[in-house]
Amino acid sequence: MQGFASQALVGRDPEIAAVLADLRSAELRGALVVAEAGMGKSALANVVSAKLGQEMPVHRIHASSALTGIPFGALAPLLPVLSAEETDSPLAVMRALLGRLRPAGEAGTAATPLLVVDDAHALDESSADLLSQLMASGRVRMLILTRSITDIPAGIPSQVWSGIISRHHLPPLTDTQVHELCSQVLGGPVLSTTSAELARRSGGNPMFVLALVAETRRAGALAERHGVWLMGANADPPQGRLGDLLKAQLSGLSSDEREAMEIIALAEPVPVAVAFKLGLHRSVDALTAANLVSVEDDGNRLLRPRHPLYGQLVRHMVPAARSARLRQRVLEIMPEDTESMDGLLRSVGWSLDCGAAVPDEQLLRAAFMANNFFDSDFALRAAREVQDPALLPAARVQKARAHFQRTNFDAAQELVNGTVEAATDLTTAKMGTLLRVQLGQRLSDAAQRLGAARAAWEAAISRIAAAADAAGTLDAELRTDIDSSRRGVALLGALIEVAEGNYRSTGVLVEGLLEEARAAEDTEAVMVATALMGEIHAGSGRSETAVHFTREALAIVTHSDHRFLTYYQFVLHRHLSALLWAGYWDEVSSSVHQDFATTSRSALQVGGTVDMCMAVMELRRGNLEAALPKLTAAIEGMRTHDPDGSLSLALSIAAQLAAAAGDTGRADELLADWDSLEPRGTAGTRVIARGNRLAAEYARTGDPRALTALREAAEQAEEHGLVAAEFELRCLSMSAGDPTTMNRLLKLSEDVQGPRARAVNIFARAVLDQDVSGLLRFAGESGESGDADAAALAPLALHEALRLAKAGGDRTQIQRVQRAIGKSSENTGAGRNAMAPPSLTRREKDVAALVARGYRNAEIAGRLFLSVRTVEGHIYRIFEKLGISRREELTAELVGE
């Protein structure tokens, strides 16, 4: 892997432009760039220096803490050998420096030199004063790089405050920028949630990102699979170069600062008031100034290590005996907080590390919370410590959840078996059922397994209620919980029906359950019911209505203090699906980046789902170049974690794209992968996956039977009321050049919500009306409107316009269409649109090439070992795809040979 200095600078274009503008400005004398170590100050200076090198002389000096006590020590590389008397004279040093920066004979004519000062916080006072004077006089411009402006000797900061020098700050890289950096370093597609996990752990610090990539690769946690980079679970303390970098940042701490850092890392988050009671206020100020500790201000000011890596390293370095002493000291001031999620996990984890006793109830709650945050290691550790026989079934469920998240499905199944039947409390019965549902959804007989889980849950509720009634403990609170559990049973039954595509009958049931849950203030049931309502509406073609429901469900998950993170994947998948159907691209991105950030530890589990969503979004926009890496990454991510059975859909879409691009080898590999899978997912997902598989087969072979089968699949979807799936299949048929689908597609597009349906409606109506002018107008306006769905249909509209114009024989109209096609090609460049006119298959290209060379049908049949009838069929489809009607129009250029 390349080092940071050799990487192309990522995510700093705005800062580079601003610094360049300021250094070229006649009103300013320089620019100051402030950022913590590793944020890319030096890399930015390299880019700026290279760009300004043709405009002005550029010189660079590096300040160092080793030279701080030496007068003019930082300037030594630019100074000639001076006598002791000259060294003691600032004037003599200034003359010598100017002689180097502005040689005699050039002072009046040459451009003002630029002096780049790295690590300016380590400048000695003499150098800083001299540089300040030179800058104030206008004899030099300066680009000053520092970790802290307050640590620079006074002359330079005063010019910053007075506005003579501009000030710039380098923020951490965003998740998107970290993804770009990782893709650049690793040289291939990276699962977006893998890069998101690296961004979380590094805090967006580029140096730490690169060190993390190197360390996780060395440890085997970051690995390449089928060309895609994916992250496995990794909780090891930082080692290797990464550990050295972190230790270097901590090396200059005093003993008091080190102790404060240890307490904050071990007890995070630490309220600022508690730190002050412990006498750590000066150390906290120093750690904050050094960017080692950050202060969260969300109503209760809390201290945390600046980056998770700092906390992980410090906790690893503190000996157990010292940790126990520090824990006792903290507990004297700050009682154990077991109410908040952070407080509970901190308290239990630190206690276990010190060998202190932890109540079983706290251990169980900690295991539950850790699983919610996908921290499987800690969940297993806490659950294994539970000793109370009455709590062991619940502990088994949490251990099973941890194994499920680790993809140890057999171990999870073995642990969860019998827990619902043995449960003596409603929570254990529910959690065991939810896990059985997750395990069952992975298999082809999901409906049967989910039905069995539902029956076991219902029996457990009745058994628990009867036992409480017999014992006289069936109070109002327990009755409310029982009612909530029975709503859960009903919703699970609805989930089974929805998965089978029974939208019409199930919608009324779920709507009633939602009203009931709202009246009872049963937030959990409201969340599940709104997610299901969203799925029902999206599957029925009412995507814009669906989004209103799924937004509410996701808001409950992300704003309920982590209570419902168990449902995160379930809700996220339905929300993203609704957004995609509705074409709400901006909200897709915000849901992926903002909502996902609140539950970032789920990165490894939802990675395939997220990248699949982003790939489909780019395809709908017609951006194939951006979609393919995402789709490739999604496939690999879903090979490990595919809770919703979307892998077959991803494979079929990828196969179709490969076949359409003429990459038959890749298409065959993907189709073989598809064929090896057992059918999974909802009825709608299975139907759309099969439709894309048939479209891929048709694009690969040109076999009309595949197109017929695709049409039949759409008719079956219509028969079963799978409106959204039928619409998708009809669109696939339309893209493949099937003229028989237009009437039904026109009717569907009037009932289906979303911009895609509106675009299809206009397009289909123009085709059916044989309105060439309307198709040209549609294609032209789509490019100007910014409507991605309309723009995606524009090439197909031009193709149909050309076909209709040639069929009509109007030469003026034909030329008009051809000009529009030529203009469109110039504007779009080489990128291929997701809804572009159907391309020729490899066999069709072979036939077309021979036709273009003048061979007759019988001769072509003999050369290609085909029947004459098969050749005639190929020629018919070639003419249809290319919008021509005579053999003379088929040129080598049109074939693309």
PDB file of N, CA, C and O in Angstrom, residues 233-289:
ATOM      1  N   ALA A 233     -15.263  -8.347  11.434  1.00  0.00           N
ATOM      2  CA  ALA A 233     -15.239  -7.819  12.802  1.00  0.00           C
ATOM      3  C   ALA A 233     -13.789  -7.657  13.255  1.00  0.00           C
ATOM      4  O   ALA A 233     -12.957  -8.517  13.014  1.00  0.00           O
ATOM      5  N   ASN A 234     -13.503  -6.535  13.905  1.00  0.00           N
ATOM      6  CA  ASN A 234     -12.130  -6.298  14.369  1.00  0.00           C
ATOM      7  C   ASN A 234     -12.155  -5.378  15.579  1.00  0.00           C
ATOM      8  O   ASN A 234     -12.455  -4.207  15.465  1.00  0.00           O
ATOM      9  N   ALA A 235     -11.874  -5.903  16.722  1.00  0.00           N
ATOM     10  CA  ALA A 235     -11.837  -5.091  17.946  1.00  0.00           C
ATOM     11  C   ALA A 235     -10.443  -5.101  18.561  1.00  0.00           C
ATOM     12  O   ALA A 235     -10.268  -4.746  19.710  1.00  0.00           O
ATOM     13  N   ASP A 236      -9.438  -5.571  17.808  1.00  0.00           N
ATOM     14  CA  ASP A 236      -8.084  -5.624  18.347  1.00  0.00           C
ATOM     15  C   ASP A 236      -7.561  -4.220  18.604  1.00  0.00           C
ATOM     16  O   ASP A 236      -7.883  -3.276  17.874  1.00  0.00           O
ATOM     17  N   PRO A 237      -6.731  -4.047  19.632  1.00  0.00           N
ATOM     18  CA  PRO A 237      -6.134  -2.723  19.870  1.00  0.00           C
ATOM     19  C   PRO A 237      -5.197  -2.366  18.722  1.00  0.00           C
ATOM     20  O   PRO A 237      -4.637  -3.255  18.059  1.00  0.00           O
ATOM     21  N   PRO A 238      -5.023  -1.076  18.453  1.00  0.00           N
ATOM     22  CA  PRO A 238      -4.146  -0.655  17.351  1.00  0.00           C
ATOM     23  C   PRO A 238      -2.726  -1.174  17.544  1.00  0.00           C
ATOM     24  O   PRO A 238      -2.170  -1.103  18.634  1.00  0.00           O
ATOM     25  N   GLN A 239      -2.175  -1.696  16.478  1.00  0.00           N
ATOM     26  CA  GLN A 239      -0.812  -2.222  16.514  1.00  0.00           C
ATOM     27  C   GLN A 239      -0.049  -1.690  15.316  1.00  0.00           C
ATOM     28  O   GLN A 239      -0.543  -0.871  14.543  1.00  0.00           O
ATOM     29  N   GLY A 240       1.200  -2.172  15.149  1.00  0.00           N
ATOM     30  CA  GLY A 240       2.006  -1.809  14.000  1.00  0.00           C
ATOM     31  C   GLY A 240       2.188  -0.313  13.869  1.00  0.00           C
ATOM     32  O   GLY A 240       2.306   0.425  14.852  1.00  0.00           O
ATOM     33  N   ARG A 241       2.212   0.151  12.625  1.00  0.00           N
ATOM     34  CA  ARG A 241       2.424   1.581  12.364  1.00  0.00           C
ATOM     35  C   ARG A 241       1.300   2.416  12.965  1.00  0.00           C
ATOM     36  O   ARG A 241       1.531   3.523  13.459  1.00  0.00           O
ATOM     37  N   LEU A 242       0.080   1.877  12.931  1.00  0.00           N
ATOM     38  CA  LEU A 242      -1.048   2.597  13.503  1.00  0.00           C
ATOM     39  C   LEU A 242      -0.821   2.837  14.996  1.00  0.00           C
ATOM     40  O   LEU A 242      -1.000   3.955  15.497  1.00  0.00           O
ATOM     41  N   GLY A 243      -0.423   1.794  15.706  1.00  0.00           N
ATOM     42  CA  GLY A 243      -0.144   1.947  17.128  1.00  0.00           C
ATOM     43  C   GLY A 243       0.968   2.935  17.384  1.00  0.00           C
ATOM     44  O   GLY A 243       0.901   3.750  18.318  1.00  0.00           O
ATOM     45  N   ASP A 244       2.017   2.886  16.538  1.00  0.00           N
ATOM     46  CA  ASP A 244       3.137   3.820  16.703  1.00  0.00           C
ATOM     47  C   ASP A 244       2.684   5.262  16.503  1.00  0.00           C
ATOM     48  O   ASP A 244       3.110   6.167  17.227  1.00  0.00           O
ATOM     49  N   LEU A 245       1.824   5.486  15.503  1.00  0.00           N
ATOM     50  CA  LEU A 245       1.331   6.835  15.246  1.00  0.00           C
ATOM     51  C   LEU A 245       0.546   7.366  16.437  1.00  0.00           C
ATOM     52  O   LEU A 245       0.712   8.509  16.862  1.00  0.00           O
ATOM     53  N   LEU A 246      -0.319   6.512  16.971  1.00  0.00           N
ATOM     54  CA  LEU A 246      -1.138   6.937  18.105  1.00  0.00           C
ATOM     55  C   LEU A 246      -0.275   7.192  19.335  1.00  0.00           C
ATOM     56  O   LEU A 246      -0.478   8.177  20.060  1.00  0.00           O
ATOM     57  N   LYS A 247       0.678   6.308  19.583  1.00  0.00           N
ATOM     58  CA  LYS A 247       1.556   6.502  20.747  1.00  0.00           C
ATOM     59  C   LYS A 247       2.377   7.786  20.602  1.00  0.00           C
ATOM     60  O   LYS A 247       2.648   8.472  21.593  1.00  0.00           O
ATOM     61  N   ALA A 248       2.761   8.106  19.371  1.00  0.00           N
ATOM     62  CA  ALA A 248       3.518   9.340  19.147  1.00  0.00           C
ATOM     63  C   ALA A 248       2.688  10.561  19.517  1.00  0.00           C
ATOM     64  O   ALA A 248       3.203  11.552  20.061  1.00  0.00           O
ATOM     65  N   GLN A 249       1.369  10.506  19.246  1.00  0.00           N
ATOM     66  CA  GLN A 249       0.499  11.623  19.594  1.00  0.00           C
ATOM     67  C   GLN A 249       0.375  11.768  21.111  1.00  0.00           C
ATOM     68  O   GLN A 249       0.151  12.865  21.623  1.00  0.00           O
ATOM     69  N   LEU A 250       0.512  10.658  21.827  1.00  0.00           N
ATOM     70  CA  LEU A 250       0.352  10.676  23.281  1.00  0.00           C
ATOM     71  C   LEU A 250       1.680  10.854  24.011  1.00  0.00           C
ATOM     72  O   LEU A 250       1.692  11.023  25.236  1.00  0.00           O
ATOM     73  N   SER A 251       2.776  10.801  23.281  1.00  0.00           N
ATOM     74  CA  SER A 251       4.095  10.710  23.922  1.00  0.00           C
ATOM     75  C   SER A 251       4.476  11.953  24.700  1.00  0.00           C
ATOM     76  O   SER A 251       5.250  11.881  25.657  1.00  0.00           O
ATOM     77  N   GLY A 252       3.961  13.106  24.314  1.00  0.00           N
ATOM     78  CA  GLY A 252       4.389  14.333  24.978  1.00  0.00           C
ATOM     79  C   GLY A 252       3.565  14.709  26.191  1.00  0.00           C
ATOM     80  O   GLY A 252       3.738  15.820  26.735  1.00  0.00           O
ATOM     81  N   LEU A 253       2.676  13.825  26.640  1.00  0.00           N
ATOM     82  CA  LEU A 253       1.804  14.171  27.759  1.00  0.00           C
ATOM     83  C   LEU A 253       2.557  14.140  29.084  1.00  0.00           C
ATOM     84  O   LEU A 253       3.432  13.294  29.306  1.00  0.00           O
ATOM     85  N   SER A 254       2.176  15.057  29.973  1.00  0.00           N
ATOM     86  CA  SER A 254       2.707  15.020  31.327  1.00  0.00           C
ATOM     87  C   SER A 254       2.021  13.881  32.080  1.00  0.00           C
ATOM     88  O   SER A 254       1.042  13.301  31.606  1.00  0.00           O
ATOM     89  N   SER A 255       2.518  13.576  33.288  1.00  0.00           N
ATOM     90  CA  SER A 255       1.919  12.480  34.060  1.00  0.00           C
ATOM     91  C   SER A 255       0.463  12.784  34.406  1.00  0.00           C
ATOM     92  O   SER A 255      -0.395  11.901  34.367  1.00  0.00           O
ATOM     93  N   ASP A 256       0.150  14.045  34.719  1.00  0.00           N
ATOM     94  CA  ASP A 256      -1.233  14.413  35.026  1.00  0.00           C
ATOM     95  C   ASP A 256      -2.125  14.293  33.792  1.00  0.00           C
ATOM     96  O   ASP A 256      -3.269  13.823  33.874  1.00  0.00           O
ATOM     97  N   GLU A 257      -1.608  14.720  32.657  1.00  0.00           N
ATOM     98  CA  GLU A 257      -2.386  14.637  31.419  1.00  0.00           C
ATOM     99  C   GLU A 257      -2.601  13.194  31.011  1.00  0.00           C
ATOM    100  O   GLU A 257      -3.682  12.812  30.539  1.00  0.00           O
ATOM    101  N   ARG A 258      -1.589  12.359  31.217  1.00  0.00           N
ATOM    102  CA  ARG A 258      -1.731  10.941  30.881  1.00  0.00           C
ATOM    103  C   ARG A 258      -2.795  10.288  31.763  1.00  0.00           C
ATOM    104  O   ARG A 258      -3.615   9.507  31.282  1.00  0.00           O
ATOM    105  N   GLU A 259      -2.790  10.633  33.042  1.00  0.00           N
ATOM    106  CA  GLU A 259      -3.786  10.060  33.941  1.00  0.00           C
ATOM    107  C   GLU A 259      -5.192  10.524  33.551  1.00  0.00           C
ATOM    108  O   GLU A 259      -6.138   9.732  33.560  1.00  0.00           O
ATOM    109  N   ALA A 260      -5.316  11.778  33.196  1.00  0.00           N
ATOM    110  CA  ALA A 260      -6.622  12.291  32.759  1.00  0.00           C
ATOM    111  C   ALA A 260      -7.080  11.574  31.492  1.00  0.00           C
ATOM    112  O   ALA A 260      -8.256  11.205  31.351  1.00  0.00           O
ATOM    113  N   MET A 261      -6.136  11.341  30.579  1.00  0.00           N
ATOM    114  CA  MET A 261      -6.470  10.638  29.341  1.00  0.00           C
ATOM    115  C   MET A 261      -6.916   9.210  29.646  1.00  0.00           C
ATOM    116  O   MET A 261      -7.870   8.694  29.038  1.00  0.00           O
ATOM    117  N   GLU A 262      -6.268   8.573  30.597  1.00  0.00           N
ATOM    118  CA  GLU A 262      -6.637   7.210  30.977  1.00  0.00           C
ATOM    119  C   GLU A 262      -8.043   7.166  31.574  1.00  0.00           C
ATOM    120  O   GLU A 262      -8.853   6.288  31.231  1.00  0.00           O
ATOM    121  N   ILE A 263      -8.348   8.096  32.447  1.00  0.00           N
ATOM    122  CA  ILE A 263      -9.674   8.125  33.072  1.00  0.00           C
ATOM    123  C   ILE A 263     -10.751   8.369  32.025  1.00  0.00           C
ATOM    124  O   ILE A 263     -11.793   7.699  32.013  1.00  0.00           O
ATOM    125  N   ILE A 264     -10.515   9.297  31.115  1.00  0.00           N
ATOM    126  CA  ILE A 264     -11.516   9.610  30.088  1.00  0.00           C
ATOM    127  C   ILE A 264     -11.716   8.415  29.157  1.00  0.00           C
ATOM    128  O   ILE A 264     -12.842   8.090  28.772  1.00  0.00           O
ATOM    129  N   ALA A 265     -10.634   7.723  28.815  1.00  0.00           N
ATOM    130  CA  ALA A 265     -10.755   6.560  27.934  1.00  0.00           C
ATOM    131  C   ALA A 265     -11.450   5.397  28.629  1.00  0.00           C
ATOM    132  O   ALA A 265     -12.285   4.712  28.027  1.00  0.00           O
ATOM    133  N   LEU A 266     -11.128   5.181  29.901  1.00  0.00           N
ATOM    134  CA  LEU A 266     -11.700   4.042  30.629  1.00  0.00           C
ATOM    135  C   LEU A 266     -13.149   4.278  31.020  1.00  0.00           C
ATOM    136  O   LEU A 266     -13.946   3.338  31.070  1.00  0.00           O
ATOM    137  N   ALA A 267     -13.505   5.524  31.313  1.00  0.00           N
ATOM    138  CA  ALA A 267     -14.834   5.816  31.851  1.00  0.00           C
ATOM    139  C   ALA A 267     -15.718   6.557  30.859  1.00  0.00           C
ATOM    140  O   ALA A 267     -16.777   7.034  31.239  1.00  0.00           O
ATOM    141  N   GLU A 268     -15.300   6.664  29.601  1.00  0.00           N
ATOM    142  CA  GLU A 268     -16.066   7.504  28.675  1.00  0.00           C
ATOM    143  C   GLU A 268     -17.527   7.054  28.569  1.00  0.00           C
ATOM    144  O   GLU A 268     -17.809   5.863  28.615  1.00  0.00           O
ATOM    145  N   PRO A 269     -18.404   8.059  28.427  1.00  0.00           N
ATOM    146  CA  PRO A 269     -18.141   9.490  28.449  1.00  0.00           C
ATOM    147  C   PRO A 269     -18.093  10.010  29.883  1.00  0.00           C
ATOM    148  O   PRO A 269     -18.855   9.563  30.738  1.00  0.00           O
ATOM    149  N   VAL A 270     -17.202  10.966  30.137  1.00  0.00           N
ATOM    150  CA  VAL A 270     -17.049  11.535  31.477  1.00  0.00           C
ATOM    151  C   VAL A 270     -17.644  12.938  31.483  1.00  0.00           C
ATOM    152  O   VAL A 270     -17.217  13.788  30.697  1.00  0.00           O
ATOM    153  N   PRO A 271     -18.626  13.209  32.331  1.00  0.00           N
ATOM    154  CA  PRO A 271     -19.147  14.577  32.421  1.00  0.00           C
ATOM    155  C   PRO A 271     -18.041  15.551  32.788  1.00  0.00           C
ATOM    156  O   PRO A 271     -17.172  15.249  33.620  1.00  0.00           O
ATOM    157  N   VAL A 272     -18.056  16.716  32.173  1.00  0.00           N
ATOM    158  CA  VAL A 272     -17.028  17.727  32.453  1.00  0.00           C
ATOM    159  C   VAL A 272     -17.006  18.063  33.941  1.00  0.00           C
ATOM    160  O   VAL A 272     -15.935  18.216  34.540  1.00  0.00           O
ATOM    161  N   ALA A 273     -18.183  18.134  34.562  1.00  0.00           N
ATOM    162  CA  ALA A 273     -18.244  18.467  35.990  1.00  0.00           C
ATOM    163  C   ALA A 273     -17.524  17.430  36.836  1.00  0.00           C
ATOM    164  O   ALA A 273     -16.851  17.768  37.826  1.00  0.00           O
ATOM    165  N   VAL A 274     -17.649  16.158  36.460  1.00  0.00           N
ATOM    166  CA  VAL A 274     -16.959  15.092  37.188  1.00  0.00           C
ATOM    167  C   VAL A 274     -15.448  15.228  37.019  1.00  0.00           C
ATOM    168  O   VAL A 274     -14.675  15.074  37.977  1.00  0.00           O
ATOM    169  N   ALA A 275     -15.003  15.526  35.808  1.00  0.00           N
ATOM    170  CA  ALA A 275     -13.565  15.708  35.565  1.00  0.00           C
ATOM    171  C   ALA A 275     -13.014  16.836  36.420  1.00  0.00           C
ATOM    172  O   ALA A 275     -11.908  16.740  36.976  1.00  0.00           O
ATOM    173  N   PHE A 276     -13.794  17.898  36.570  1.00  0.00           N
ATOM    174  CA  PHE A 276     -13.328  19.022  37.380  1.00  0.00           C
ATOM    175  C   PHE A 276     -13.275  18.633  38.863  1.00  0.00           C
ATOM    176  O   PHE A 276     -12.359  19.033  39.582  1.00  0.00           O
ATOM    177  N   LYS A 277     -14.258  17.837  39.320  1.00  0.00           N
ATOM    178  CA  LYS A 277     -14.245  17.387  40.712  1.00  0.00           C
ATOM    179  C   LYS A 277     -13.034  16.501  40.989  1.00  0.00           C
ATOM    180  O   LYS A 277     -12.532  16.447  42.113  1.00  0.00           O
ATOM    181  N   LEU A 278     -12.584  15.802  39.949  1.00  0.00           N
ATOM    182  CA  LEU A 278     -11.398  14.960  40.090  1.00  0.00           C
ATOM    183  C   LEU A 278     -10.106  15.766  39.978  1.00  0.00           C
ATOM    184  O   LEU A 278      -9.007  15.205  40.058  1.00  0.00           O
ATOM    185  N   GLY A 279     -10.241  17.073  39.765  1.00  0.00           N
ATOM    186  CA  GLY A 279      -9.064  17.929  39.654  1.00  0.00           C
ATOM    187  C   GLY A 279      -8.366  17.838  38.314  1.00  0.00           C
ATOM    188  O   GLY A 279      -7.163  18.100  38.216  1.00  0.00           O
ATOM    189  N   LEU A 280      -9.106  17.490  37.264  1.00  0.00           N
ATOM    190  CA  LEU A 280      -8.491  17.265  35.951  1.00  0.00           C
ATOM    191  C   LEU A 280      -8.655  18.447  35.012  1.00  0.00           C
ATOM    192  O   LEU A 280      -8.347  18.337  33.825  1.00  0.00           O
ATOM    193  N   HIS A 281      -9.137  19.600  35.518  1.00  0.00           N
ATOM    194  CA  HIS A 281      -9.513  20.670  34.591  1.00  0.00           C
ATOM    195  C   HIS A 281      -8.341  21.170  33.745  1.00  0.00           C
ATOM    196  O   HIS A 281      -8.486  21.385  32.543  1.00  0.00           O
ATOM    197  N   ARG A 282      -7.153  21.342  34.360  1.00  0.00           N
ATOM    198  CA  ARG A 282      -6.013  21.809  33.566  1.00  0.00           C
ATOM    199  C   ARG A 282      -5.592  20.766  32.537  1.00  0.00           C
ATOM    200  O   ARG A 282      -5.278  21.093  31.384  1.00  0.00           O
ATOM    201  N   SER A 283      -5.585  19.514  32.962  1.00  0.00           N
ATOM    202  CA  SER A 283      -5.212  18.443  32.030  1.00  0.00           C
ATOM    203  C   SER A 283      -6.228  18.330  30.901  1.00  0.00           C
ATOM    204  O   SER A 283      -5.860  18.111  29.737  1.00  0.00           O
ATOM    205  N   VAL A 284      -7.508  18.485  31.231  1.00  0.00           N
ATOM    206  CA  VAL A 284      -8.552  18.423  30.198  1.00  0.00           C
ATOM    207  C   VAL A 284      -8.364  19.544  29.187  1.00  0.00           C
ATOM    208  O   VAL A 284      -8.480  19.337  27.970  1.00  0.00           O
ATOM    209  N   ASP A 285      -8.044  20.744  29.686  1.00  0.00           N
ATOM    210  CA  ASP A 285      -7.796  21.864  28.769  1.00  0.00           C
ATOM    211  C   ASP A 285      -6.640  21.539  27.828  1.00  0.00           C
ATOM    212  O   ASP A 285      -6.706  21.802  26.615  1.00  0.00           O
ATOM    213  N   ALA A 286      -5.568  20.962  28.392  1.00  0.00           N
ATOM    214  CA  ALA A 286      -4.402  20.626  27.562  1.00  0.00           C
ATOM    215  C   ALA A 286      -4.739  19.539  26.556  1.00  0.00           C
ATOM    216  O   ALA A 286      -4.330  19.610  25.386  1.00  0.00           O
ATOM    217  N   LEU A 287      -5.480  18.520  26.981  1.00  0.00           N
ATOM    218  CA  LEU A 287      -5.848  17.422  26.076  1.00  0.00           C
ATOM    219  C   LEU A 287      -6.791  17.903  24.983  1.00  0.00           C
ATOM    220  O   LEU A 287      -6.694  17.458  23.832  1.00  0.00           O
ATOM    221  N   THR A 288      -7.683  18.808  25.328  1.00  0.00           N
ATOM    222  CA  THR A 288      -8.595  19.359  24.327  1.00  0.00           C
ATOM    223  C   THR A 288      -7.827  20.198  23.315  1.00  0.00           C
ATOM    224  O   THR A 288      -8.058  20.102  22.107  1.00  0.00           O
ATOM    225  N   ALA A 289      -6.907  21.013  23.801  1.00  0.00           N
ATOM    226  CA  ALA A 289      -6.098  21.841  22.902  1.00  0.00           C
ATOM    227  C   ALA A 289      -5.242  20.993  21.979  1.00  0.00           C
ATOM    228  O   ALA A 289      -4.982  21.369  20.831  1.00  0.00           O
TER     229      ALA A 289
END
